[in-house]
Short mmCIF file of C-alpha atoms and ligand atoms in Angstrom, two decimals:
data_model
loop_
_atom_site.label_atom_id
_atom_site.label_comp_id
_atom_site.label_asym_id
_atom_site.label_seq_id
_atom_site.Cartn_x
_atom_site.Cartn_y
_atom_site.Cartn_z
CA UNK A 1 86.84 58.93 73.19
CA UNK A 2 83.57 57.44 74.11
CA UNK A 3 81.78 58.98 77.11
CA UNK A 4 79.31 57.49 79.27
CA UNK A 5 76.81 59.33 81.78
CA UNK A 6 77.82 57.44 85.17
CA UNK A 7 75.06 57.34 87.61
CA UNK A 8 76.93 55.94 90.36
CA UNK A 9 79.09 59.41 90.11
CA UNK A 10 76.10 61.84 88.62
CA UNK A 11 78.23 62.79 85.73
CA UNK A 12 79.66 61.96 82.29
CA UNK A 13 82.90 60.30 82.31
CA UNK A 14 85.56 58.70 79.84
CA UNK A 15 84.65 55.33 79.05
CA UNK A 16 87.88 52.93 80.19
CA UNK A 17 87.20 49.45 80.88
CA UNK A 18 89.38 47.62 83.17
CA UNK A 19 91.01 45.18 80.98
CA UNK A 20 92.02 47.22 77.78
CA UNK A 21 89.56 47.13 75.08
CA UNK A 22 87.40 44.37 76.84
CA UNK A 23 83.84 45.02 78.21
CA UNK A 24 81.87 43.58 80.72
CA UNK A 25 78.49 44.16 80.38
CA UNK A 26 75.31 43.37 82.66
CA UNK A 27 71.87 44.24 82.04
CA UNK A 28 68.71 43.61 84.08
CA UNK A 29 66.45 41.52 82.22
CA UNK A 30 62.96 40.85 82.47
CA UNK A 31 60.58 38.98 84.86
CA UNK A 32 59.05 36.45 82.86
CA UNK A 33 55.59 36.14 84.21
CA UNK A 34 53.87 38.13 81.44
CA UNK A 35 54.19 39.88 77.98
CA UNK A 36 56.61 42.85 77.82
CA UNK A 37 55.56 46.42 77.24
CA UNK A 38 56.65 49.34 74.92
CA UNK A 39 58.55 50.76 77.91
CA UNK A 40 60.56 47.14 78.64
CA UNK A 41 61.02 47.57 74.67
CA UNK A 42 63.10 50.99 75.58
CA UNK A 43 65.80 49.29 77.76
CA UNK A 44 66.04 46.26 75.00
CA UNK A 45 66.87 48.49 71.79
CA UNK A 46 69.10 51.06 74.01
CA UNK A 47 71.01 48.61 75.38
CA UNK A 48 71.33 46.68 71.92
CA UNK A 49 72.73 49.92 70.31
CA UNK A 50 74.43 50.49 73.11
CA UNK A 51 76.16 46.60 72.03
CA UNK A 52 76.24 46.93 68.46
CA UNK A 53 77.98 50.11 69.15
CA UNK A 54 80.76 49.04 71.52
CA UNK A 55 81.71 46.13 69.04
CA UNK A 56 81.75 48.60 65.97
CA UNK A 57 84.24 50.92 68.12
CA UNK A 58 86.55 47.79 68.69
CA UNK A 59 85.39 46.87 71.98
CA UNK A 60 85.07 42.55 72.73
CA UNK A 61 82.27 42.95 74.82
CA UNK A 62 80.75 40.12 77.17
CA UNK A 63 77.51 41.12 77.51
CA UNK A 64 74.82 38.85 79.82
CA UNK A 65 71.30 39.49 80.64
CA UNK A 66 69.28 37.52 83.32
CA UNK A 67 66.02 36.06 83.42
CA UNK A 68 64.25 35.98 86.43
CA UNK A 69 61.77 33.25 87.12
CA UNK A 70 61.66 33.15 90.65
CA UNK A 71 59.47 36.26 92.59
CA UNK A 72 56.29 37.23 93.90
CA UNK A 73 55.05 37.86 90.38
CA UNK A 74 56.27 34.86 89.02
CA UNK A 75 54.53 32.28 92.09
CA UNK A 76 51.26 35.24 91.87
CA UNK A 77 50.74 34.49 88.07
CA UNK A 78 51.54 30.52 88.28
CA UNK A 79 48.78 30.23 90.27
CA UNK A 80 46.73 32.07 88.51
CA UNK A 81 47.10 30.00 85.30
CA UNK A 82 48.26 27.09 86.68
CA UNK A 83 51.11 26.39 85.78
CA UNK A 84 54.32 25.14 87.62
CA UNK A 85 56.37 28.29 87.81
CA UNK A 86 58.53 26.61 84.99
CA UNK A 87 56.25 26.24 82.85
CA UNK A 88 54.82 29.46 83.38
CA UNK A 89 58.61 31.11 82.92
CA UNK A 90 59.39 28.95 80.15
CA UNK A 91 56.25 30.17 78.58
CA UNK A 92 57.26 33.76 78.59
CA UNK A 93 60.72 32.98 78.10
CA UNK A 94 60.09 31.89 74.71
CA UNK A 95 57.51 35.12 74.42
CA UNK A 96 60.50 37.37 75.69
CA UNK A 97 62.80 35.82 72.74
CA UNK A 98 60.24 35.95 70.30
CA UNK A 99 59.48 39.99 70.72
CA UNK A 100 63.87 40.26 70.91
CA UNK A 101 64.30 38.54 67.79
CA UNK A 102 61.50 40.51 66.21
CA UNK A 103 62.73 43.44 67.48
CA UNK A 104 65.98 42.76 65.52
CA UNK A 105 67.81 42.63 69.10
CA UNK A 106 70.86 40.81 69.55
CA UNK A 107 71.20 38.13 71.62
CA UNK A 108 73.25 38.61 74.96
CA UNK A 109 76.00 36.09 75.05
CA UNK A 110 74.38 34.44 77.60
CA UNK A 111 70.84 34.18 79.90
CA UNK A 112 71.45 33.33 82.92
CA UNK A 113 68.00 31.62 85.44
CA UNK A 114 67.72 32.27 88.65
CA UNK A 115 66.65 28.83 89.44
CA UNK A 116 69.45 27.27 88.03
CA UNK A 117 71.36 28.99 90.68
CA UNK A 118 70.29 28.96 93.66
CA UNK A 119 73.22 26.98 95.25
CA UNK A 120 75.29 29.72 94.21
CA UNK A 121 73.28 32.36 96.17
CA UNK A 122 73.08 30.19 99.16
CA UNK A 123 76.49 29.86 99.02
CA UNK A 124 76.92 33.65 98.64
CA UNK A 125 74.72 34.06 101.65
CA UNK A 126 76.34 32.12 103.56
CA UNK A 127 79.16 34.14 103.20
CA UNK A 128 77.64 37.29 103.93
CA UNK A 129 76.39 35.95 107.02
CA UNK A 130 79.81 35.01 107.91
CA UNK A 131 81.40 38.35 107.18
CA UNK A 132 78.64 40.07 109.75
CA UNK A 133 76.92 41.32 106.98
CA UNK A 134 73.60 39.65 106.98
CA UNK A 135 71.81 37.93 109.80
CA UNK A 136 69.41 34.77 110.00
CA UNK A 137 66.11 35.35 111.97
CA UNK A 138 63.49 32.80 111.44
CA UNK A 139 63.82 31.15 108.94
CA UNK A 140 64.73 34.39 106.81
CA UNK A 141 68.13 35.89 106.30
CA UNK A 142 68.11 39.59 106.03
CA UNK A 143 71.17 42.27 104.91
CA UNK A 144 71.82 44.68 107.65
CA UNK A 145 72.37 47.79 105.97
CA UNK A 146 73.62 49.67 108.49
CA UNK A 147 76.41 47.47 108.24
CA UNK A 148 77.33 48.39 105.25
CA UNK A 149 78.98 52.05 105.02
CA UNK A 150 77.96 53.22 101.54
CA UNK A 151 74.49 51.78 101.64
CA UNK A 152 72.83 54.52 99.77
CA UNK A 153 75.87 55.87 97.08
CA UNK A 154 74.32 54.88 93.77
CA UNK A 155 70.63 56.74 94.49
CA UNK A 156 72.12 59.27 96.68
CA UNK A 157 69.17 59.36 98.66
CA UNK A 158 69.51 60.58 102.50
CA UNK A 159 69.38 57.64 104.56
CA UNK A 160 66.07 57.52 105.52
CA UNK A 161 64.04 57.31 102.68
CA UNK A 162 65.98 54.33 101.58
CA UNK A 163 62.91 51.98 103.31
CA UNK A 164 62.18 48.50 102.21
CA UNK A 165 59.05 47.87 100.71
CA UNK A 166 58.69 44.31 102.78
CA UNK A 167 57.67 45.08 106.41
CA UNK A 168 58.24 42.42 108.65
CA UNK A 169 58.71 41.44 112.28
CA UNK A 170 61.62 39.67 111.69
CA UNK A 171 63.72 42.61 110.71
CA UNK A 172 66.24 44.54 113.12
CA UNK A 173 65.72 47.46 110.92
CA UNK A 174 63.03 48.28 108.48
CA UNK A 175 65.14 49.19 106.29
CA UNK A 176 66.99 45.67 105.82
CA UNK A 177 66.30 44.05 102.54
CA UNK A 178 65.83 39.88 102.17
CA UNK A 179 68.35 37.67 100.68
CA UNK A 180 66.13 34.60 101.93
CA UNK A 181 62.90 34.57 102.41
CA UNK A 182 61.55 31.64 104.69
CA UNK A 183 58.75 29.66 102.91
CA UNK A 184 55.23 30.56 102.75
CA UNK A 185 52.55 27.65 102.08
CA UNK A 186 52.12 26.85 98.35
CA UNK A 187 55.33 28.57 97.46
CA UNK A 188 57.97 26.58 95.52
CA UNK A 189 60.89 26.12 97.90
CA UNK A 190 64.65 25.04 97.89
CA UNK A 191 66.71 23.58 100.83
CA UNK A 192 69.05 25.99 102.52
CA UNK A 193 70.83 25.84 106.01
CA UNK A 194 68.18 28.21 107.32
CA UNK A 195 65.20 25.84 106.16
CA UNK A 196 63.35 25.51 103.23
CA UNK A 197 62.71 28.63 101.53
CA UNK A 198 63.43 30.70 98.19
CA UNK A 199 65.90 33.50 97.49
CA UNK A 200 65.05 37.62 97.44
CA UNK A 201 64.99 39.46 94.16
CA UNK A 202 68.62 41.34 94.34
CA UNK A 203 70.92 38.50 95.15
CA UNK A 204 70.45 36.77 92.22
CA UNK A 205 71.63 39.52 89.86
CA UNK A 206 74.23 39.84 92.07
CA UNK A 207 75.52 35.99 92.03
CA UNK A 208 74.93 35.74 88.17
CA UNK A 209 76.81 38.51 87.36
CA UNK A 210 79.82 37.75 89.39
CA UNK A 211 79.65 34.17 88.42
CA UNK A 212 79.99 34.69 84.85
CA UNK A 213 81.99 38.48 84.68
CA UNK A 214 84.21 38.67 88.03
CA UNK A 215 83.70 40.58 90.63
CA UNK A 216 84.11 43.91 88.85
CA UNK A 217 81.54 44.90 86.35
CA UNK A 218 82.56 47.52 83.13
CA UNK A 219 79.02 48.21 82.84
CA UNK A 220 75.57 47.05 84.41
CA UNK A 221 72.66 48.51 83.20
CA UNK A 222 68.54 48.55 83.33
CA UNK A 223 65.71 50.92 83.34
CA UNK A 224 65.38 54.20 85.72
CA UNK A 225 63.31 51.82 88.17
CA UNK A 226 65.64 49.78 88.95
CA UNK A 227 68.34 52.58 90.98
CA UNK A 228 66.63 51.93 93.86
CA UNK A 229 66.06 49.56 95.35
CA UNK A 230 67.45 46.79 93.19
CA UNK A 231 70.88 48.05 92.07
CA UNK A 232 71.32 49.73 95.50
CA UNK A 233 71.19 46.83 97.19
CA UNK A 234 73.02 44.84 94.57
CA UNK A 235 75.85 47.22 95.37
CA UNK A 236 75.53 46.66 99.18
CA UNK A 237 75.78 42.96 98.72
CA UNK A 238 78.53 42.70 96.15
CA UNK A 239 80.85 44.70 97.46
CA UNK A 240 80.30 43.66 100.73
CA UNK A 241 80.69 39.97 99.90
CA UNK A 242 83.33 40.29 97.52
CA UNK A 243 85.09 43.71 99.12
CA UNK A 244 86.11 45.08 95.44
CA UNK A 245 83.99 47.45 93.62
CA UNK A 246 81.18 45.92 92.16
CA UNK A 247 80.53 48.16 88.92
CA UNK A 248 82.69 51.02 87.10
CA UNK A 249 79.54 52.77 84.77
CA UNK A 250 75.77 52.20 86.18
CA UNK A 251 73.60 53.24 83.10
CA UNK A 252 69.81 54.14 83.48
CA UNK A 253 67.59 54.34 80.53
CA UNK A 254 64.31 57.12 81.35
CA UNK A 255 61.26 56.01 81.33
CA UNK A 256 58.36 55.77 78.18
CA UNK A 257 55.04 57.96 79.14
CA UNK A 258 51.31 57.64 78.00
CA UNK A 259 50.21 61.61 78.47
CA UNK A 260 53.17 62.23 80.29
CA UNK A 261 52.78 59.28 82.79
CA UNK A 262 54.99 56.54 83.24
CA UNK A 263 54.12 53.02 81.02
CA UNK A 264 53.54 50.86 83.43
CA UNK A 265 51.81 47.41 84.43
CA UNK A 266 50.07 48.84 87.45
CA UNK A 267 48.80 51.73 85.89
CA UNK A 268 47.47 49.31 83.03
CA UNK A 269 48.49 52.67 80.68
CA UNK A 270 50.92 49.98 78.35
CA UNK A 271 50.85 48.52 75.15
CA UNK A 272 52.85 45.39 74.29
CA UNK A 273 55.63 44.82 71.63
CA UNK A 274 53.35 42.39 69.87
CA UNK A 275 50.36 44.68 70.00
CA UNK A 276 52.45 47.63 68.24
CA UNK A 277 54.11 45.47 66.17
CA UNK A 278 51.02 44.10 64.52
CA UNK A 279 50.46 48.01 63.44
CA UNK A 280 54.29 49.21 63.30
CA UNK A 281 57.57 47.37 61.49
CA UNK A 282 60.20 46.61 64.14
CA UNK A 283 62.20 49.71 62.00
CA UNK A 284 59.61 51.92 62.87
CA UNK A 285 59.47 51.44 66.51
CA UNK A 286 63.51 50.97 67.14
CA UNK A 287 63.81 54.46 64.71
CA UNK A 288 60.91 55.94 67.33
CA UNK A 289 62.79 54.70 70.25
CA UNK A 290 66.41 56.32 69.25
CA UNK A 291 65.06 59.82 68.53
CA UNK A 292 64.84 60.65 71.97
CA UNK A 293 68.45 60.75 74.48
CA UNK A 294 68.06 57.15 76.53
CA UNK A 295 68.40 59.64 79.75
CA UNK A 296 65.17 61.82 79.16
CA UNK A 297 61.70 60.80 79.37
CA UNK A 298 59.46 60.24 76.25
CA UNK A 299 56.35 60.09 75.46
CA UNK A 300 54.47 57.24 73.06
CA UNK A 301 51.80 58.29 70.68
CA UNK A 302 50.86 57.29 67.24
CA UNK A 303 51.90 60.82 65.90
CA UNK A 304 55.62 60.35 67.23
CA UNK A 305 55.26 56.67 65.84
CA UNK A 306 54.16 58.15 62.27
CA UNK A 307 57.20 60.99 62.44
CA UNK A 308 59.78 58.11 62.48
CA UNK A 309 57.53 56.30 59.67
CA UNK A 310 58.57 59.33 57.18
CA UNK A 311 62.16 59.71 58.84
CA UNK A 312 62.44 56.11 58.01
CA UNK A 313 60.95 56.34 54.41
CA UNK A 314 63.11 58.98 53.27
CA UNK A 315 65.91 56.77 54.18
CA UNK A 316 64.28 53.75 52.63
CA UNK A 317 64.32 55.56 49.17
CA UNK A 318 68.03 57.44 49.57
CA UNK A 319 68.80 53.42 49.83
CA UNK A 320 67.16 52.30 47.17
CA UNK A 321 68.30 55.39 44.66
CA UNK A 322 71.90 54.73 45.63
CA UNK A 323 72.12 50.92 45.71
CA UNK A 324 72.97 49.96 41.90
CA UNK A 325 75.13 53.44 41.60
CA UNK A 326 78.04 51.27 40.77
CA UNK A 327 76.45 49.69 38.23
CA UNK A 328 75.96 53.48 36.51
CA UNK A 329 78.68 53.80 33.58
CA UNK A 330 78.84 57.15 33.53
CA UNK A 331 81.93 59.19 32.90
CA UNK A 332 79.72 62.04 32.68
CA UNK A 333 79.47 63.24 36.58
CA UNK A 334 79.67 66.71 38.17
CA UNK A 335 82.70 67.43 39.33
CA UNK A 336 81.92 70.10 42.05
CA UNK A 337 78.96 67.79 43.27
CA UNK A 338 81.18 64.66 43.74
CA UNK A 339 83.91 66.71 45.63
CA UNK A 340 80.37 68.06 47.85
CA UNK A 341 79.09 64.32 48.39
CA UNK A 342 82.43 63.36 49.00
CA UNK A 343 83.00 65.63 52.34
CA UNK A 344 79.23 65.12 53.52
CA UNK A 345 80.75 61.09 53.62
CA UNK A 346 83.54 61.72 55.45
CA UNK A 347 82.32 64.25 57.96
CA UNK A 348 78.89 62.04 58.70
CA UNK A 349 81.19 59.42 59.32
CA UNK A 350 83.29 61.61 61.97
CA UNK A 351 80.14 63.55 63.13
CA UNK A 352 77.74 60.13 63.99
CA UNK A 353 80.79 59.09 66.24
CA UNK A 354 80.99 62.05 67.73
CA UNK A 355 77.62 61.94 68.78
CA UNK A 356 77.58 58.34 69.53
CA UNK A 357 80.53 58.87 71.79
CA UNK A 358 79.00 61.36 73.40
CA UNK A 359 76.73 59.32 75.73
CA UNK A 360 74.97 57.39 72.89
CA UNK A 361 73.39 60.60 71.31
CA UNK A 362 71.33 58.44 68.75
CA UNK A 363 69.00 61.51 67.82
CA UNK A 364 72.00 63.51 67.43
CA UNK A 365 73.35 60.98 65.48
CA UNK A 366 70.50 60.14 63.73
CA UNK A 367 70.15 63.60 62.29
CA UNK A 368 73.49 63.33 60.40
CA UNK A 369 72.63 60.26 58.60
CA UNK A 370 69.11 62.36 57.65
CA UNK A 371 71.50 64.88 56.01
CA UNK A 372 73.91 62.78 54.13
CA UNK A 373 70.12 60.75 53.19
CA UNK A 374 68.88 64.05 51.93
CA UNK A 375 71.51 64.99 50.07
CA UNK A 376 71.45 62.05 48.64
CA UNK A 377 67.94 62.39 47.49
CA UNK A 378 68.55 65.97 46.28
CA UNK A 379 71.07 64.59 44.01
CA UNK A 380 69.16 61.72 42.40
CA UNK A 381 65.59 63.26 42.26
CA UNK A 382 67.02 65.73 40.33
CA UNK A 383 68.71 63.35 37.46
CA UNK A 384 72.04 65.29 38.61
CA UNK A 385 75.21 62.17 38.32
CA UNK A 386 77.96 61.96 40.45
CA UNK A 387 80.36 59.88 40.27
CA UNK A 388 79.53 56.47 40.83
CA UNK A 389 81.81 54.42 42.93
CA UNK A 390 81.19 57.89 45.55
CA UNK A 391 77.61 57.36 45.50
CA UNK A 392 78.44 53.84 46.23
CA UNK A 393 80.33 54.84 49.23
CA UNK A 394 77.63 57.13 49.80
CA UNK A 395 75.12 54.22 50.46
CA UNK A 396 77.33 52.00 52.13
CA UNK A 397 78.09 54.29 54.84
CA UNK A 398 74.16 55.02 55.23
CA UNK A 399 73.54 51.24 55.54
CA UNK A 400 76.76 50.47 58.14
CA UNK A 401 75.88 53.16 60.56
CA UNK A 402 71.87 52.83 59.98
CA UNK A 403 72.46 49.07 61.30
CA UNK A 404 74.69 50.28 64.15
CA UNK A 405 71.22 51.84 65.22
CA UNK A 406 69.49 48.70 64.26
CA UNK A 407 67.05 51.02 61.60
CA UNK A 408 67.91 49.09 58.71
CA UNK A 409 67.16 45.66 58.91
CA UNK A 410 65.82 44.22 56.16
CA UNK A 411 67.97 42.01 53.79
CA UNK A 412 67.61 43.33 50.69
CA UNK A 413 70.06 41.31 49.09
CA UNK A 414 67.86 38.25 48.39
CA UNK A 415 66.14 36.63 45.74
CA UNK A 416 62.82 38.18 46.29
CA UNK A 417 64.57 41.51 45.62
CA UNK A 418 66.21 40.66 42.61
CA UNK A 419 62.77 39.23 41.23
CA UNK A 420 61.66 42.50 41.68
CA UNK A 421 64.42 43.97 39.87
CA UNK A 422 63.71 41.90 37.10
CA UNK A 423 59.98 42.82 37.32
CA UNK A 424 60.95 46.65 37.08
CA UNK A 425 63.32 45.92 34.02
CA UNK A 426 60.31 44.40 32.22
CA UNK A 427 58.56 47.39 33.21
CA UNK A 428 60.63 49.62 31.95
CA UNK A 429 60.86 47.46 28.35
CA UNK A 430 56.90 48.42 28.56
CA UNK A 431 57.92 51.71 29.17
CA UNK A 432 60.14 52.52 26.35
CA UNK A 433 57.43 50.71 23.84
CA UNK A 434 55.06 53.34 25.16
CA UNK A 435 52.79 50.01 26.44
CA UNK A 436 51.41 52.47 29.89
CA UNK A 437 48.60 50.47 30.35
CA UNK A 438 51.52 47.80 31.01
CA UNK A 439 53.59 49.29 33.13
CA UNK A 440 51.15 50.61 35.56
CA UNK A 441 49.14 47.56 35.44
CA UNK A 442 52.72 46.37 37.49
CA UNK A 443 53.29 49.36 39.25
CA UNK A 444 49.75 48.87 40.63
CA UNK A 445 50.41 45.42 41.39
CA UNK A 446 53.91 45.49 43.51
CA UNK A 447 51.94 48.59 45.49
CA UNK A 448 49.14 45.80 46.37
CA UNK A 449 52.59 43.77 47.37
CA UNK A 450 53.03 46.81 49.93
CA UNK A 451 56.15 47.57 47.16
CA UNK A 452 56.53 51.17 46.47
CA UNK A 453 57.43 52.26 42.94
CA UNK A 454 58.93 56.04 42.57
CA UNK A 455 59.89 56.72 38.55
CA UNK A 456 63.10 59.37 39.16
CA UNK A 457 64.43 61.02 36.39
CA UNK A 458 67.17 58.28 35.46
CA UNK A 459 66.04 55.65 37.36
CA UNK A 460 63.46 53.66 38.85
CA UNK A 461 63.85 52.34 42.52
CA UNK A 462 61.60 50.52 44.57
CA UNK A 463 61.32 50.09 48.38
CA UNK A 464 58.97 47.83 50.98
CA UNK A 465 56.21 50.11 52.61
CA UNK A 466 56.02 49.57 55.77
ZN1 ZN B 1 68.71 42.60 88.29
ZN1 ZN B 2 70.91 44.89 87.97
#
C-alpha cells in the first residue's frame, strides 16, 4: 500500500485516490521570467519519480503543471529586456522545456498559461464576490479571509502571522490577499468588470487546476515555499468558490542548501541546470537528487555530486557485465550461487517497493538496487557463472526499477553501441593473436571517446564515462 506524507494533516497516510486507481495530479510550475536553479531542479525530478512511479504501480495518472507568465517578476524582467511579456515567457518557456527534457523529465500531460485564462479567473472571481467571499475596492478585488473559516489549515500557523506580503490601503484587513489587482501604468492589462487590470498570483493555479481536474484534487504538489502563502490561499479560494474539498494529499519537497542555506534567487547562492549540466550528466544530478528523502533538506556540493558519480558507475558496469548474459552458453553455472542471485531478485524487487511505498524513500530504495548491483559485480569480476537466463533477469530488473528513478537513461540499444561491440570483438581477435600493441591502441582510443574499457575475467564490457 503506497503511503504518502500529507501536509494538509501533518502525517503519513494511505494513498486512496477518489476515483479507484485514477490520479489527479497538480504541481506548481515555474515562473518563466528567468533560468531555473538546482533547487527548482529538486521539485522537477521528485515529482517526475513521483509520476513514473504512480504509473509503474498501476495508477492512470493526469498529471498538469502550470506556467505562469503573468506576475511582478514576469512585467519586472520584460522591462528590463524588453520584451513584451510574451515574448519574454515564451523565451523561458522554451528554456524551461529544454532543461526538462535534458533532465530526462517527463512531460506533464498538459501546461496550462495563465494568460490564456484569464476569463476563467474573472469568471471565478466573480463568483467569489457573489458568494461574500471577496470584495471589490478600487479597482482591486481582494479575498476576505476572515470569511473563510479554515483560512490557515494547511500551514497551521496561528492566525496572525498569516500576513500578506502586499500592504495596501485598499484592504479591510492586512491580511487579505489579491485576486485582482487594479492596473498600474506600463503594466499589461485585461478588461474585467472592476476595470482594467491583471489577476493575483494564487487564483490562477486555482482556476487551472479545477478547469482541467474537477474540483477535487488527488494530489497537488510544489516546493516547501510554496505552503504559505500560495497553497494556503489556493485552499481558501477553492473551497470557498467551489464548497468541496479542494485537495486530498498536499506534498512539499525540502529545500536544496549552499552551506546549509537555502538556494535561492535572492540570495544569488544558485547555480542553474544548464550551468551543472555542462560539468554533470543529467544521471548524475537526478542520482544526487534521489539520495536524500524529498522531505529533508540537502545540501549541494561537488563532493555529494562526485559520491553519486561512483554510485552511478558501479551501476553503469553491473549493466554492462550483465547485458549479453543470455547470450552465455554455459551449462556450467553454480548451483548454490544461482539459487543466491535468484532471492537477491526477488526480494530487491519486493524491498524497492517497499521503500517506494513508503513515502517515495528513493535513498532507501536506491540502496537495494546498490546491493543486487554489487552482487552482481562480485559475481562477474570474479569469472564465477551463473546461470544465464537469471543473470538476465538480474539486469533487467536493475534497468526497470533504475528508470523508475529516472538513473538510467541512456539508450544503449542503438547502433552506436553495437559498433562498439563490434570494435571490442576485433579487439579481442587482437587479443587472442597476442597483437597488445593492437588492442590497447583501441582501448586507448574508445577512452579518448569518453568509452570505458574494463577486461573481466570472461568478458569484456564497456560503459560511457560520464
Ligand atoms: Zn501555483
Ligand atoms: Zn499550487
Amino acid at each position: 500500500m503506497l503511503k504518502l506524507f500529507n501536509d494538509l494533516t501533518g502525517k503519513k497516510e494511505d494513498f486512496v485516490p477518489l476515483e479507484k486507481s485514477k490520479v489527479k495530479m497538480y504541481v506548481c510550475g515555474p515562473t518563466v521570467y528567468d533560468f531555473s536553479h538546482i533547487g527548482h531542479a529538486r521539485s522537477y525530478v521528485f515529482f517526475d519519480i513521483m509520476y513514473r512511479y504512480l504509473k509503474f504501480r498501476g495508477f492512470d495518472v493526469t498529471y498538469i503543471q502550470n506556467l505562469t507568465d503573468i506576475d511582478d517578476k514576469i512585467i519586472k524582467r520584460a522591462h528590463e529586456e524588453n520584451l513584451t511579456i510574451y515574448e519574454l515567457a515564451d523565451k523561458y518557456t522554451e528554456l524551461y522545456f529544454r532543461d526538462m527534457k535534458k533532465l530526462r523529465a517527463l512531460s506533464a500531460d498538459y501546461f496550462p498559461r495563465a494568460t490564456q485564462h484569464i476569463p476563467d479567473m474573472i469568471e471565478a472571481i466573480k463568483i467569489l464576490i457573489q458568494k461574500g467571499f471577496a470584495y471589490e475596492s478600487n479597482g482591486n478585488v481582494y479575498f476576505a479571509v476572515d470569511s473563510f473559516q479554515d483560512y490557515g489549515k494547511l500551514s497551521r500557523k496561528p492566525f496572525e502571522e498569516l500576513i500578506d506580503s502586499e500592504d495596501s490601503p485598499d484592504k479591510r484587513n492586512p491580511k487579505d490577499f489579491a485576486l485582482w489587482k487594479r492596473k498600474k501604468e506600463d503594466e499589461p492589462f485585461w478588461e474585467s468588470p472592476w476595470g482594467l487590470g491583471r489577476p493575483g498570483w494564487h487564483i490562477e493555479c486555482s482556476v487551472m487546476s479545477t478547469k482541467y481536474l474537477g474540483s477535487t484534487l488527488d494530489i497537488h504538489g510544489g516546493g516547501q515555499d510554496l505552503v504559505f502563502p500560495h497553497h494556503e490561499n489556493e485552499i481558501a479560494q477553492t473551497e470557498a468558490y467551489t464548497g468541496k474539498k479542494f485537495v486530498r494529499y498536499w506534498i512539499h519537497n525540502g529545500f536544496l542548501t549552499v552551506n546549509k542555506e537555502k538556494m535561492s534567487k535572492s540570495l544569488k547562492n544558485f547555480f542553474t541546470i544548464q550551468e551543472v549540466l555542462e560539468k554533470r550528466s543529467p544521471e548524475n544530478l537526478r542520482c544526487f537528487l534521489i539520495s536524500t528523502h524529498y522531505r529533508k533538506p540537502m545540501e549541494f556540493s561537488d563532493e555529494n555530486l562526485d559520491h553519486a558519480q561512483n554510485v552511478l558507475e558501479k551501476f553503469f558496469v553491473a549493466l554492462e557485465a550483465s547485458r549479453n548474459a543470455h547470450l552465455i552458453d554455459n551449462k556450467d553455472y553454480s548451483k548454490s550461487l544461482t539459487e543466491d542471485l535468484k532471492k537477491l531478485i526477488q526480494q530487491t524487487q519486493s524491498e524497492f517497493i517497499l521503500a517506494m511505498d513508503d513515502d517515495f524513500n528513493t535513498p532507501l530504495a536506491l540502496s537495494h538496487l546498490q546491493t543486487l548491483a554489487r552482487e552482481i559485480n562480485k559475481i562477474t569480476q570474479k569469472g564465477e557463472i551463473v546461470n544465464p537466463e537469471i543473470m538476465e533477469q538480474a539486469h533487467k530488473l536493475l534497468w526497470e526499477l533504475g528508470s523508475i528513478l529516472g538513473i538510467f537513461l541512456e539508450n544503449k540499444e542503438g547502433i552506436s553501441d553495437k559498433l562498439v561491440d563490434l570494435i571490442l570483438t576485433i579487439r579481442q581477435e587482437a587479443r587472442q593473436s597476442k597483437d597488445y600493441a593492437l588492442s590497447d591502441k583501441i582501448r586507448d582510443e574508445l577512452n579518448k571517446l569518453n568509452l570505458e574499457v574494463k577486461d573481466l575475467p570472461n568478458k569484456t564490457i564497456w560503459y560511457k564515462k560520464i
